[in-house]
Coordinates of C-alpha atoms and ligand atoms in Angstrom, one line a residue:
X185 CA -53.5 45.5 201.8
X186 CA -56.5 45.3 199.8
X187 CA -57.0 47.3 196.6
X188 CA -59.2 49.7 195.5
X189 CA -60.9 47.8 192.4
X190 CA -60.4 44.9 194.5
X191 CA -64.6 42.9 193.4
X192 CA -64.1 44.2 190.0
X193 CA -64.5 41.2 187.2
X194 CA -63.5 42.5 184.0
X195 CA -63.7 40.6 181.1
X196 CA -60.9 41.6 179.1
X197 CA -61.3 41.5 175.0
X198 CA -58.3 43.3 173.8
X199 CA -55.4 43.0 172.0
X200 CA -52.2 44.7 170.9
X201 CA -51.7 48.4 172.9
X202 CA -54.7 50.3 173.4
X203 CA -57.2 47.9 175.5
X204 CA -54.7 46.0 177.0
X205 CA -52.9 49.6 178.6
X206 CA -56.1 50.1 179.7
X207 CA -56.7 46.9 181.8
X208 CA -53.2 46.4 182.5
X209 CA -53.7 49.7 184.7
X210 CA -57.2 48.6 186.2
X211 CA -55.8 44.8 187.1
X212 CA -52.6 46.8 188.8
X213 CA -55.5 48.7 190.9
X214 CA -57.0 45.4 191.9
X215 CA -59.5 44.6 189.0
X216 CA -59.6 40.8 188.2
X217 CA -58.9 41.0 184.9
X218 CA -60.0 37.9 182.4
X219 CA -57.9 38.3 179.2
X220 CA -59.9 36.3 176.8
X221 CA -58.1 35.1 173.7
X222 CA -58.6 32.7 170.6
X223 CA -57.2 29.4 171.3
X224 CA -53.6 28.7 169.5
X225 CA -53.4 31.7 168.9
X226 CA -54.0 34.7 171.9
X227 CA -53.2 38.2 171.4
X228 CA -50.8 38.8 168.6
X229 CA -48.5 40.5 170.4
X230 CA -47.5 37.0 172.2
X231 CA -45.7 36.3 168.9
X232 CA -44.5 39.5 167.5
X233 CA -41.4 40.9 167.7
X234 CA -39.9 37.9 169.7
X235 CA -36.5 38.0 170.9
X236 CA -37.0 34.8 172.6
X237 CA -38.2 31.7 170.0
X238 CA -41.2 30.3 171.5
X239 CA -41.8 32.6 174.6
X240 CA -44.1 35.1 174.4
X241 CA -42.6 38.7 173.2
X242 CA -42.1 41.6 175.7
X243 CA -44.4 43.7 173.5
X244 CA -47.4 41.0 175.2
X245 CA -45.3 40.9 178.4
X246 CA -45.1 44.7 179.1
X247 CA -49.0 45.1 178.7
X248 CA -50.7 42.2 180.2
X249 CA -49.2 42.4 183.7
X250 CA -51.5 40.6 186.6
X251 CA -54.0 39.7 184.2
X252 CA -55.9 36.1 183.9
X253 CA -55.3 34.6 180.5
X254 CA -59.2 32.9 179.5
X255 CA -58.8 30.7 176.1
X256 CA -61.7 30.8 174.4
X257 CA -63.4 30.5 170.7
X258 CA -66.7 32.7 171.1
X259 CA -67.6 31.9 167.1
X260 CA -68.8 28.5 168.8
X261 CA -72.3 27.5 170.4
X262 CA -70.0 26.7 173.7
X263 CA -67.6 29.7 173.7
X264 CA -70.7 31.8 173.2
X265 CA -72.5 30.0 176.2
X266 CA -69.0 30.4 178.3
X267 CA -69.1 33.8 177.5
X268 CA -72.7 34.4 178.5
X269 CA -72.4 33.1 182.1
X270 CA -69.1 35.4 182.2
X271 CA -71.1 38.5 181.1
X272 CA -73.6 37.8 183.8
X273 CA -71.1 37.9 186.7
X274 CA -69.1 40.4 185.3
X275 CA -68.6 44.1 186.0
X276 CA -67.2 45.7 182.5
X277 CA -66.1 44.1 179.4
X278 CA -63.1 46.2 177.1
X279 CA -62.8 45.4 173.8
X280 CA -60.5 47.1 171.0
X281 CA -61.9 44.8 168.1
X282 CA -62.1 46.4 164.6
X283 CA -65.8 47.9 163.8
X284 CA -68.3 45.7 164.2
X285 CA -66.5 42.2 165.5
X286 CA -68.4 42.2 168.7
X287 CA -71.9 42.9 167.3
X288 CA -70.6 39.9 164.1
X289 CA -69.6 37.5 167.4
X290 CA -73.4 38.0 168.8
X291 CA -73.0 40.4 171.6
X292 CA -74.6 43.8 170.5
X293 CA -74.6 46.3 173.0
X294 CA -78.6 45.5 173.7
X295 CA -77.8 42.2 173.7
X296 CA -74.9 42.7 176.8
X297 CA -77.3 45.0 178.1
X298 CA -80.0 42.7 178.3
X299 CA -77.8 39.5 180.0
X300 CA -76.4 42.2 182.9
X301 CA -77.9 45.7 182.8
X302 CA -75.3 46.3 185.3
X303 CA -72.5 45.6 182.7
X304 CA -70.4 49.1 181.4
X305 CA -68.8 47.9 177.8
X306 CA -66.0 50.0 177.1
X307 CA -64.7 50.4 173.6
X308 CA -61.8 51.5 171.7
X309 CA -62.2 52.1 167.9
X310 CA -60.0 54.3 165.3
X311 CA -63.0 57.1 164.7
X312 CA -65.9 57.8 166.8
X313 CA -69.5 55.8 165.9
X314 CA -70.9 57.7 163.2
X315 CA -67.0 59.4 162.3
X316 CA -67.0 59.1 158.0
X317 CA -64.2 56.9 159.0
X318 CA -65.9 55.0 161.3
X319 CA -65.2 51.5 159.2
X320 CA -61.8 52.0 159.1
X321 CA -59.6 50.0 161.1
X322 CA -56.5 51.6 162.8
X323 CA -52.9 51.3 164.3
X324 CA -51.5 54.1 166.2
X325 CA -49.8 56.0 163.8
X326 CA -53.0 56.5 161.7
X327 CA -54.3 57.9 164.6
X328 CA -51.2 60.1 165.2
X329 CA -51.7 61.6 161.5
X330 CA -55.9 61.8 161.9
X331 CA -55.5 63.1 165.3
X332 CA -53.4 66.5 164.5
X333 CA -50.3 65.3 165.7
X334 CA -48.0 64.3 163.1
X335 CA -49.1 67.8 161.1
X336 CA -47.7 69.6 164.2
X337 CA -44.2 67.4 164.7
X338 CA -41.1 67.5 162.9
X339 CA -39.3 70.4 161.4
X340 CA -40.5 72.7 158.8
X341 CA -38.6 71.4 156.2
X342 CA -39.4 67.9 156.9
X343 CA -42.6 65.7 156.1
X344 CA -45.0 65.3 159.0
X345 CA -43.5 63.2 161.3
X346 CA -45.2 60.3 164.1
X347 CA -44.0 60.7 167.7
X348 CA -42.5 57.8 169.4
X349 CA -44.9 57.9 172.4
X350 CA -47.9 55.9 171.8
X351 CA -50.9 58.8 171.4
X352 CA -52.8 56.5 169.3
X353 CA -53.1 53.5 171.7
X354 CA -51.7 53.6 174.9
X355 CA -52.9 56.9 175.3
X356 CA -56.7 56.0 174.4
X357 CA -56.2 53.3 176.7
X358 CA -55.9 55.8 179.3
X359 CA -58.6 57.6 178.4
X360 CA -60.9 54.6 178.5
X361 CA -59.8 53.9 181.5
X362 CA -60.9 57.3 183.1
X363 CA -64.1 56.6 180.9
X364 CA -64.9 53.3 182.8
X365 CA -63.9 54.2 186.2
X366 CA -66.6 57.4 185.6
X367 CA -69.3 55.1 184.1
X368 CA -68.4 52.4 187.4
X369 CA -69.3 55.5 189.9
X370 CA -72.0 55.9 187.9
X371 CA -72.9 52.5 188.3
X372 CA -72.9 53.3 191.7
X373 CA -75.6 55.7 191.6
X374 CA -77.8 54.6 189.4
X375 CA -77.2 50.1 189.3
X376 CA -77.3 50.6 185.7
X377 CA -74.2 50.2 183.5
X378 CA -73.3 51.8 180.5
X379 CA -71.5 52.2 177.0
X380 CA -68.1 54.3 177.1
X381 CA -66.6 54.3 173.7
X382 CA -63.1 56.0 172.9
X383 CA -61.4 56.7 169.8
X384 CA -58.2 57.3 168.6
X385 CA -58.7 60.1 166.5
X386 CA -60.1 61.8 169.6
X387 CA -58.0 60.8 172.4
X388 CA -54.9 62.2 170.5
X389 CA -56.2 65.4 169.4
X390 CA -57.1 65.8 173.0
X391 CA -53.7 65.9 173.5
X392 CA -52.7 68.0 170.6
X393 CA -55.3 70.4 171.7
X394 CA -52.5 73.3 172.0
X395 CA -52.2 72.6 168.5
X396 CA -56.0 73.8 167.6
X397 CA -55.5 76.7 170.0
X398 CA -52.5 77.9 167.6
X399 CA -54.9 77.4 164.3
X400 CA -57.0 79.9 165.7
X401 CA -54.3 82.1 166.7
X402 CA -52.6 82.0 163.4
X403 CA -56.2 82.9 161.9
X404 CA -57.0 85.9 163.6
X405 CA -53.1 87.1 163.6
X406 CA -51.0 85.4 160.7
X407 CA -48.1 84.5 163.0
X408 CA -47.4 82.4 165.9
X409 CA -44.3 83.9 167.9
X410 CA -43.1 81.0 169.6
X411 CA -42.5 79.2 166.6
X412 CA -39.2 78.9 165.0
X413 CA -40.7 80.3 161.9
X414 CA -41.7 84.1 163.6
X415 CA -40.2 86.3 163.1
X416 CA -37.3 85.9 160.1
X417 CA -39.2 82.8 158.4
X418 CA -43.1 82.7 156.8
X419 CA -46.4 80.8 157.8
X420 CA -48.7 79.3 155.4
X421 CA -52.5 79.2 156.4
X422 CA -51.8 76.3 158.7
X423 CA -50.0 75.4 162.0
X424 CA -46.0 74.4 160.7
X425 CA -44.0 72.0 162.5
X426 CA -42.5 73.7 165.2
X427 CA -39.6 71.2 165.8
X428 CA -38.3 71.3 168.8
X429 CA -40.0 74.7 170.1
X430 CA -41.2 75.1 173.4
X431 CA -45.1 74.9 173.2
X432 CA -45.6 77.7 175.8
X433 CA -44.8 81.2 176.5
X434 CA -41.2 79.9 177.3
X435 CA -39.1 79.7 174.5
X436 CA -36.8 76.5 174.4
X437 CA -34.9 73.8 172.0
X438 CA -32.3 71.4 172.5
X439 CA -28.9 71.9 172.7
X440 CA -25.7 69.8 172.0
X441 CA -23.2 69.2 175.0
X442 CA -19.7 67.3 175.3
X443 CA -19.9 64.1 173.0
X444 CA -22.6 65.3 170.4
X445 CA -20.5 64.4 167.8
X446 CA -20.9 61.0 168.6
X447 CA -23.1 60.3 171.1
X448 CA -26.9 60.6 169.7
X449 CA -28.3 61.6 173.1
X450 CA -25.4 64.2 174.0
X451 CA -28.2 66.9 174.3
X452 CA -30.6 69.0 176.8
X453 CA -33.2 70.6 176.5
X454 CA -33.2 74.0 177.5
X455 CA -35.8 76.5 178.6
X456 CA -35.8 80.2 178.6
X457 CA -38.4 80.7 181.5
X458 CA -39.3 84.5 181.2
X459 CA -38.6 85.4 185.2
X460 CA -35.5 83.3 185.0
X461 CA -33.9 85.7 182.6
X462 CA -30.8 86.8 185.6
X463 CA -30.3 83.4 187.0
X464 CA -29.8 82.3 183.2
X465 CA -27.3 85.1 182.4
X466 CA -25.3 84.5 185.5
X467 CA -25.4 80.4 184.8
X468 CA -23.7 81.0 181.2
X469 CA -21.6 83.7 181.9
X470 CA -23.6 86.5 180.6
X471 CA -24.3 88.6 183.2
X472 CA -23.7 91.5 180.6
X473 CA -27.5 90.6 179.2
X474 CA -29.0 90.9 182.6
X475 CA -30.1 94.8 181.6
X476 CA -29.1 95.3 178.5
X477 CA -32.0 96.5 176.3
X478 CA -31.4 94.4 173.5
X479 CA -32.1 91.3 175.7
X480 CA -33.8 91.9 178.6
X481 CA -37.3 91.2 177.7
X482 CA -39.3 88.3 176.0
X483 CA -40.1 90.2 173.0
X484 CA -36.4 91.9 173.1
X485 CA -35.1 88.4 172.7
X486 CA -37.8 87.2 170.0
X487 CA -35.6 87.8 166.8
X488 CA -32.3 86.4 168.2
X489 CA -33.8 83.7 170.1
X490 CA -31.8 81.1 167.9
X491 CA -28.2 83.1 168.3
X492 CA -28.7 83.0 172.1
X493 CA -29.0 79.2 172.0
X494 CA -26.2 79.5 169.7
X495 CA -24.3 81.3 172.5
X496 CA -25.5 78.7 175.4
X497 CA -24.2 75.6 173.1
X498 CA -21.0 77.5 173.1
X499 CA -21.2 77.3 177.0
X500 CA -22.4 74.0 177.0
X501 CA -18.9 72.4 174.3
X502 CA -16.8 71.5 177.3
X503 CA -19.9 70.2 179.6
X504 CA -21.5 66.4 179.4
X505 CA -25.4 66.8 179.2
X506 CA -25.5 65.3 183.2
X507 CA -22.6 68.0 184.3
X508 CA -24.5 71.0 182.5
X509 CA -27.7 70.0 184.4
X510 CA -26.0 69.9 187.5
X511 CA -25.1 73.7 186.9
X512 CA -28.6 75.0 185.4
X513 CA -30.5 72.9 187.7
X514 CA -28.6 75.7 191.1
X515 CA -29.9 78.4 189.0
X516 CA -33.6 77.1 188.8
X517 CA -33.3 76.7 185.0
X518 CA -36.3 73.8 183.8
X519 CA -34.0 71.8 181.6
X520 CA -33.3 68.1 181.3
X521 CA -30.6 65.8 179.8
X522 CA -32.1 63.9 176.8
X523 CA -32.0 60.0 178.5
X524 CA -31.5 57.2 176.6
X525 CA -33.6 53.8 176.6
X526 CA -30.8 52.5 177.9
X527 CA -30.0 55.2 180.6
X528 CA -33.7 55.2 181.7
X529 CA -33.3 51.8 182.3
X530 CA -30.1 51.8 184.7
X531 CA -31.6 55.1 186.1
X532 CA -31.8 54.5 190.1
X533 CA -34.5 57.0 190.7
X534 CA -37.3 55.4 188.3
X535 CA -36.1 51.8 190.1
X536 CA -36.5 52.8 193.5
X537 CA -39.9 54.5 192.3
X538 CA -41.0 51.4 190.9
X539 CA -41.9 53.3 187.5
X540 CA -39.0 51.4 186.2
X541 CA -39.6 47.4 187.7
X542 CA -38.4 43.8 187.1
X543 CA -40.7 41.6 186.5
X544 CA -40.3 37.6 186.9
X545 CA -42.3 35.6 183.8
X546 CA -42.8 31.8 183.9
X547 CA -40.8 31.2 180.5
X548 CA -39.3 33.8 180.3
X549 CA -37.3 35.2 183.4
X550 CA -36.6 38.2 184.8
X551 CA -37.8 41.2 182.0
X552 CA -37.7 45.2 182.8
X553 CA -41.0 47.0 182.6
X554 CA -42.8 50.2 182.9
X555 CA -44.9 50.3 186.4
X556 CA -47.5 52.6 187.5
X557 CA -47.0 56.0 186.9
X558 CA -49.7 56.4 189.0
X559 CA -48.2 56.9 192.9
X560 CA -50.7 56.4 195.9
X561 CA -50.0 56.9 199.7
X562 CA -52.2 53.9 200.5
X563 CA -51.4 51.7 197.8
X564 CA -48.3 49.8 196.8
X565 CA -48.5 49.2 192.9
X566 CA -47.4 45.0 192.6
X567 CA -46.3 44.4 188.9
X568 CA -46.8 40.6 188.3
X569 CA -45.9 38.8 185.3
X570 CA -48.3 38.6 182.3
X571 CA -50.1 35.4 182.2
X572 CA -49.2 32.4 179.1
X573 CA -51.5 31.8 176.8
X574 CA -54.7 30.1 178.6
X575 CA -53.3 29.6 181.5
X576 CA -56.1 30.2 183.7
X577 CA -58.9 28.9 181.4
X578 CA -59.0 25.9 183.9
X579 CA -59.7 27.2 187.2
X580 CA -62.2 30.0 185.3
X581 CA -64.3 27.6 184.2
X582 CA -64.5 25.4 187.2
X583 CA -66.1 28.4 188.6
X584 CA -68.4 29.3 186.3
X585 CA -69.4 25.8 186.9
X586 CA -68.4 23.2 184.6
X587 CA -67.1 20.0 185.9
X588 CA -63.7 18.3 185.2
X589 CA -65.0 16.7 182.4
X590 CA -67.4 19.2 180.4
X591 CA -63.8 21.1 180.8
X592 CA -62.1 18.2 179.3
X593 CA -64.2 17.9 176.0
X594 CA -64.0 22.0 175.7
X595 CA -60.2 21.1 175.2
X596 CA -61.0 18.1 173.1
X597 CA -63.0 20.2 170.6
X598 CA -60.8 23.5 171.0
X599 CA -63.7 25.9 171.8
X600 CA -61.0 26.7 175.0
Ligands
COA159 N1 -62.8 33.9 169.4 C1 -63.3 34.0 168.1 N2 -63.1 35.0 167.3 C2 -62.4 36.1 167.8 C3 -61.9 36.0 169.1 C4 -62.1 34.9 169.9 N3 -61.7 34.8 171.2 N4 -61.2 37.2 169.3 C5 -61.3 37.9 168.2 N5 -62.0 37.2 167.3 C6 -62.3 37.6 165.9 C7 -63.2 38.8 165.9 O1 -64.5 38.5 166.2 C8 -63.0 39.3 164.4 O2 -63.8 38.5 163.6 P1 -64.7 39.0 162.3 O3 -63.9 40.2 161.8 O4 -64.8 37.8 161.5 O5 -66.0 39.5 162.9 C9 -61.6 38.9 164.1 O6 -61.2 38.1 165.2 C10 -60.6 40.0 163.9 O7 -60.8 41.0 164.8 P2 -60.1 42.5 164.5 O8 -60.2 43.2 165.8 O9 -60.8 43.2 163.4 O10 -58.6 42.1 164.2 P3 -57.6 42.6 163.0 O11 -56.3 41.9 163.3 O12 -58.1 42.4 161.7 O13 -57.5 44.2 163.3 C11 -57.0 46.1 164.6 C12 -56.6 44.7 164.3 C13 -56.2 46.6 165.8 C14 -56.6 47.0 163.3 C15 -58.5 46.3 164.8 O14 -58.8 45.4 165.9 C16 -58.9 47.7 165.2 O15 -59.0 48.6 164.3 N6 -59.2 47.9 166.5 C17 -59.8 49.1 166.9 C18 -58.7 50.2 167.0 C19 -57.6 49.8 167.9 O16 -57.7 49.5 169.0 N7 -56.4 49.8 167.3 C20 -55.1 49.8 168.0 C21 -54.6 48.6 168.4 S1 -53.2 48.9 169.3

């Protein structure tokens, strides 16, 4: 079956999460994707947080997937000649460098533009170009605080707190890759290519954008209902933490089951959908709530929202988190157990999806992953292993046309 970005050359300059997310998901798609790294070295990830000595990490392994691995020193007259004939043939070229490395290594924007007008560079940086903080460099959970998210997570009485899901880089990655796949259509149209920059800061407040609807809610009224605060607690001038609130109009938190004492994931997380007031009643045993006054509406409930969770965790003592679902889930109740890494792994669903996949790596062996979360009817997603370091630097340069032994001396004098 041939894939959709099947023709695609990208020339792939990133390193740690938020490029290579982005052209792991292209080079599942079909892109050929050309991971260019420094020789002896590669991406740092290869060598951080190793649970194998000598073989590259998972944290490299897990974002690289069925990409090319290009060595290459482009501070050199021959890397930046290498690098020149690659632009020409190429289709897009990611980079995630700090500010300024790719205009330092020679290849302004003009200048890329000038070798291929064809050629989209896509971008990731911590701030925006002209951002006050546009020098800065950035990991993700800088970009979590600058973004609006860690204000807005964590509990009242807590300092702001980052949230394990990578908003900062994965999720730009994502982002940028919407962001090239627009400026390739584009490309389309028009035969010209063009710069697509992402940052951070942005792509996480995109997400947190709830979060500025709030600030402006709390502005004009001085409370925000669905927060744990309203109505018994106060609110400053700025959205609180709202721990683990629902975000919606549908109040919810999570709730201990069977085991909590000692089982850190012996929760679920519960939602009180407004129309599902009945079948929620009748689930816990309540049916006496179904028409009483005092419970029967949204805004009835408001003030006692936290003694009615009380009430279902009373339900919930003799039930494992799996168990409880089964019941809620015959009642139409949104709710789910909270999964372990460990039970998300084993889980048969995500396997026979392919969201959860094995992966076989040359050194390494047989290694879980995360695979597309992306489904298509006409396209089966292949996860492949990630590429060692330089492994393909061989056969790339044969055919950009250097001979056996031009490719020799490139070894010899470690510009590959
Ligand atoms: N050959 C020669 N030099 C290379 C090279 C290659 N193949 N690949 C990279 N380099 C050089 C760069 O040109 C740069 O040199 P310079 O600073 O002398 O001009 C140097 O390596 C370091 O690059 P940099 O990206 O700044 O690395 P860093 O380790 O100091 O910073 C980050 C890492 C992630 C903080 C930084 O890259 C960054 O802020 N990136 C943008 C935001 C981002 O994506 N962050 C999230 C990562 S998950």
């Amino acid at each position: 079956m041939s894939k959709p970005l099947e023709g695609i050359k990208i020339i792939d300059f990133t390193h740690v999460q938020a490029g290579p997310a982005c052209t792991q998901m292209l080079a599942w798609f079909g892109a050929d994707v050309i991971k260019v790294e420094r020789p002896g070295a590669g991406d740092v990830t290869r060598s951080q947080l190793r649970d194998i000595p000598g073989v590259d990490a998972l944290y490299f392994t897990m974002l690289n997937s069925n990409k090319r691995s290009l060595t290459l020193d482009t501070k050199t007259a021959d890397g930046k000649e290498i690098l020149t004939k690659l632009i020409k043939e190429s289709d897009v070229l990611v980079e995630n460098f700090g500010p300024g490395a790719l205009d330092r290594m020679g290849f302004t924007w003009e200048h890329i533009r000038e070798l291929n007008p064809g050629m989209i560079v896509a971008s990731v940086k911590g701030f925006s170009d002209g951002h006050h903080y546009e020098d800065l460099k950035v990991y993700e959970n800088v970009a979590q605080c600058a973004g609006g998210a860690a204000s807005t997570t964590g509990f009242d009485d807590g300092p702001p707190t980052v949230s394990a899901a990578a908003l900062g880089d994965s999720n730009t990655g994502m982002h940028l890759a919407i962001g090239i796949l627009t400026a390739l259509r584009s490309r389309d149209v028009t035969g010209r290519g063009q710069k697509v920059a992402v940052s951070m800061q942005d792509s996480v407040l995109n997400l947190c954008r709830v979060k500025l609807r709030d600030q402006q809610r709390l502005d004009r009224v001085g409370y925000l209902e669905e927060y744990p605060q309203y109505p018994h607690g106060t609110f400053s001038d700025v959205v609180p933490r709202g721990g683990n609130a629902g975000g919606g109009g549908q109040p919810g938190w999570v709730l201990k089951c069977k085991g909590w004492e000692n089982d850190p994931n012996a929760y679920i997380y519960f939602t009180i959908q407004g129309h599902a007031w009945a079948p929620i009643c009748r689930a816990i045993g309540k049916e006496e709530w179904i028409d009483d006054p005092a419970y029967m509406t949204a805004q009835a409930r408001q003030d006692k929202i936290f003694s009615i969770f009380g009430t279902i965790e009373e339900w919930l003592k003799d039930k494992t988190k799996f168990e409880a679902v089964d019941v809620l889930r015959k009642f139409d109740i949104p709710c789910s157990p909270v999964l372990s890494m460990k039970e998300i792994a084993n889980d048969p669903s995500l396997r026979a999806s392919g969201t959860i996949t094995e992966v076989d790596h040359k050194e390494r062996g047989k290694y879980l992953t995360v695979g597309s979360p992306i489904k298509f009817s006409d396209l089966k997603v292949e996860i492949k292993g990630s590429p060692l370091l330089g492994e393909h630097t061989d056969e790339i340069l044969e055919s950009l046309g250097y001979s056996q032994n031009q490719i020799a001396a490139l070894h010899e004098q470690r510009v590959v």
